[in-house]
């Protein structure tokens, strides 16, 4: 593989993946196709050598630009998406357009030119799970985590749009023989994550003398993975995955939101009660949990960042050191949250 097209490569996870490829795959040139929405940022690719990475500003739903770029690519990895649940509840429309029509546009081009395609998806397509304490196997029994066999059952406009895109990929594989794989990953954290998301929002709240905000009672559980482990898993699947297959990516990182906030407060030297409870998210998924054993056993991938507190400490240090990166967006994001009482 010489020429890789990474859509959404100026966003959080896409940019980390581009950095991973530049660092570890010296023979690969990356073209990033990114619309630079509010979540996309040229600065996420700053410092990368110009001969290794080319940024094209454009829309994955624009068939003309997609056709031109896919024609010259050996593979496409689709990270481009509207990605924030809260925004999808306020205005679903860009989620339908980018996540569904955009994916369709990429699939058609890959089909036409016989190009390998990998879809970046989410565990949220499976809906949610009961809390561990409400399950007979306390979260470790059969069916108590998501597996590639779990039924699609999305809850929000965002997750429904991602589920729709996955269904399109599966249909293109079966009907047109598209050379494609899908990965459904759990919640990512790490550098370059936009300040609207849970972990960077709380870190930057503390750094800008605001109180952290916990939705509802803070009991909802997310399964956290460091973005570098996600990138390595995607590269593994892209290069060694079985065509037509779905892989679940996760790092056994289940924590309630209250626990995560507790770690952040402690690591940042704040009192344990220095936060506010705010309005819950409508339809808020209760618990996500990934069983990644298929990926581990079939392709030998394992997470490396297994100490969540150490990963959080490193992430906090990054936000401290990169205030210029997030400061400009912070007031606007918080003004938006104030309107919904969050
Ligand atoms: P993000 O919002 O930080 O970045 C999305 C990027 O896509 C931005 O650079 C944006 O400009 C770009 N984009 C949006 N619409 C576009 C369009 N029409 N054409 C071209 N580019 C467009 O999101 P993220 O958190 O980095 O998520 C990346 C992908 O990973 C998404 O597909 C998301 O569903 C998936 N995912 C995210 C998580 C997570 O925890 N954040 C977990 C699992 C899966
Ligand atoms: O201020 C907050 N307070 C709070 O308690 C925010 C922003 C969130 N939360 C809660 C809601 C969730 O239970 O924290 C949890 C994580 O929230 P988000 O960061 O919005 O992530 P989530 O809704 O879990 O979705 C994320 O993981 C799956 C990504 O945004 C998706 O793109 C990905 O598919």
Coordinates of N, CA, C and O and ligand atoms in Angstrom, one line a residue, residues 83-86 122-124 158 187 196-198 201-202 213-215 220 222 224 257 281 284 288 337, ligand 2:
X83 N -19.9 13.7 14.8 CA -19.5 12.7 15.8 C -20.1 12.9 17.2 O -19.9 12.1 18.1
X84 N -20.9 14.0 17.4 CA -21.3 14.3 18.8 C -22.8 14.1 19.0 O -23.6 14.8 18.4
X85 N -23.0 13.2 19.9 CA -24.4 12.8 20.2 C -25.3 14.0 20.6 O -26.4 14.1 20.1
X86 N -24.8 14.9 21.5 CA -25.6 16.0 21.9 C -26.0 16.9 20.7 O -27.1 17.4 20.7
X122 N -18.7 2.8 15.4 CA -18.7 2.9 16.9 C -19.5 1.8 17.6 O -20.4 1.2 16.9
X123 N -19.2 1.6 18.8 CA -19.9 0.6 19.6 C -21.4 1.0 19.8 O -22.3 0.2 20.2
X124 N -21.7 2.3 19.6 CA -23.0 2.8 19.9 C -24.1 2.3 18.9 O -25.2 2.4 19.2
X158 N -27.3 10.3 16.0 CA -25.9 10.0 15.7 C -25.7 8.5 15.5 O -25.2 8.1 14.4
X187 N -15.3 4.3 23.4 CA -14.9 5.7 23.5 C -13.4 5.9 23.6 O -12.7 5.4 24.4
X196 N -15.8 19.7 23.1 CA -17.2 19.4 23.5 C -17.3 18.0 24.2 O -18.3 17.8 24.8
X197 N -16.3 17.1 23.9 CA -16.4 15.8 24.4 C -16.1 15.7 25.9 O -15.4 16.5 26.5
X198 N -16.6 14.6 26.6 CA -16.6 14.5 28.0 C -15.2 14.8 28.7 O -15.1 15.7 29.5
X201 N -13.7 18.2 27.8 CA -14.5 19.3 28.4 C -14.2 19.5 29.9 O -14.0 20.6 30.4
X202 N -14.1 18.4 30.6 CA -13.8 18.5 32.1 C -12.4 19.1 32.3 O -12.2 19.9 33.2
X213 N -18.9 19.3 34.6 CA -20.3 19.1 34.5 C -20.6 17.6 34.2 O -20.1 17.0 33.2
X214 N -21.4 17.0 35.1 CA -21.8 15.6 35.0 C -23.2 15.5 34.7 O -24.1 16.1 35.3
X215 N -23.5 14.7 33.6 CA -24.9 14.6 33.2 C -25.7 13.6 34.1 O -25.1 12.5 34.5
X220 N -23.7 6.5 34.2 CA -23.5 5.9 32.9 C -22.1 5.4 32.7 O -21.1 6.1 33.1
X222 N -18.9 4.2 30.3 CA -18.3 4.2 28.9 C -17.1 3.3 29.0 O -16.4 3.2 30.1
X224 N -13.4 3.0 27.9 CA -12.4 3.9 27.3 C -11.2 3.2 26.7 O -10.7 2.2 27.3
X257 N -19.1 7.6 34.5 CA -18.6 9.0 34.3 C -18.2 9.6 35.6 O -17.2 10.4 35.6
X281 N -28.7 13.8 29.4 CA -28.9 13.7 27.9 C -30.2 12.9 27.6 O -30.3 11.8 28.2
X284 N -30.2 8.9 27.0 CA -28.8 8.6 27.4 C -28.5 7.1 27.5 O -29.0 6.5 28.4
X288 N -21.8 1.0 27.8 CA -21.2 0.4 26.6 C -20.1 -0.5 27.1 O -19.3 -0.1 28.1
X337 N -23.6 24.7 25.5 CA -24.1 23.8 26.6 C -25.0 24.6 27.5 O -26.0 24.0 28.1
Ligands
LIG2 O1 -20.1 17.4 29.9 C1 -20.4 16.2 29.8 N1 -20.8 15.5 30.9 C2 -21.2 14.2 30.9 O2 -21.5 13.6 31.9 C3 -20.4 15.5 28.5 C4 -19.9 16.2 27.3 C5 -20.7 14.2 28.5 N2 -21.1 13.5 29.6 C6 -21.4 12.1 29.6 C7 -22.2 11.6 28.5 C8 -21.7 10.2 28.2 O3 -22.3 9.3 29.1 O4 -20.1 11.5 29.4 C9 -20.2 10.3 28.5 C10 -19.3 10.5 27.3 O5 -19.9 11.6 26.5 P1 -19.4 12.0 25.1 O6 -18.0 12.5 25.2 O7 -20.4 13.0 24.5 O8 -19.3 10.6 24.3 P2 -20.4 9.5 23.9 O9 -21.8 10.1 23.8 O10 -20.2 8.3 24.8 O11 -20.0 9.2 22.4 C11 -18.5 9.0 22.1 O12 -18.2 7.7 22.0 C12 -18.6 7.0 20.9 C13 -18.2 9.8 20.8 O13 -18.6 11.1 20.9 C14 -18.8 9.1 19.6 O14 -18.4 9.8 18.5 C15 -18.4 7.7 19.6 O15 -19.1 7.0 18.6

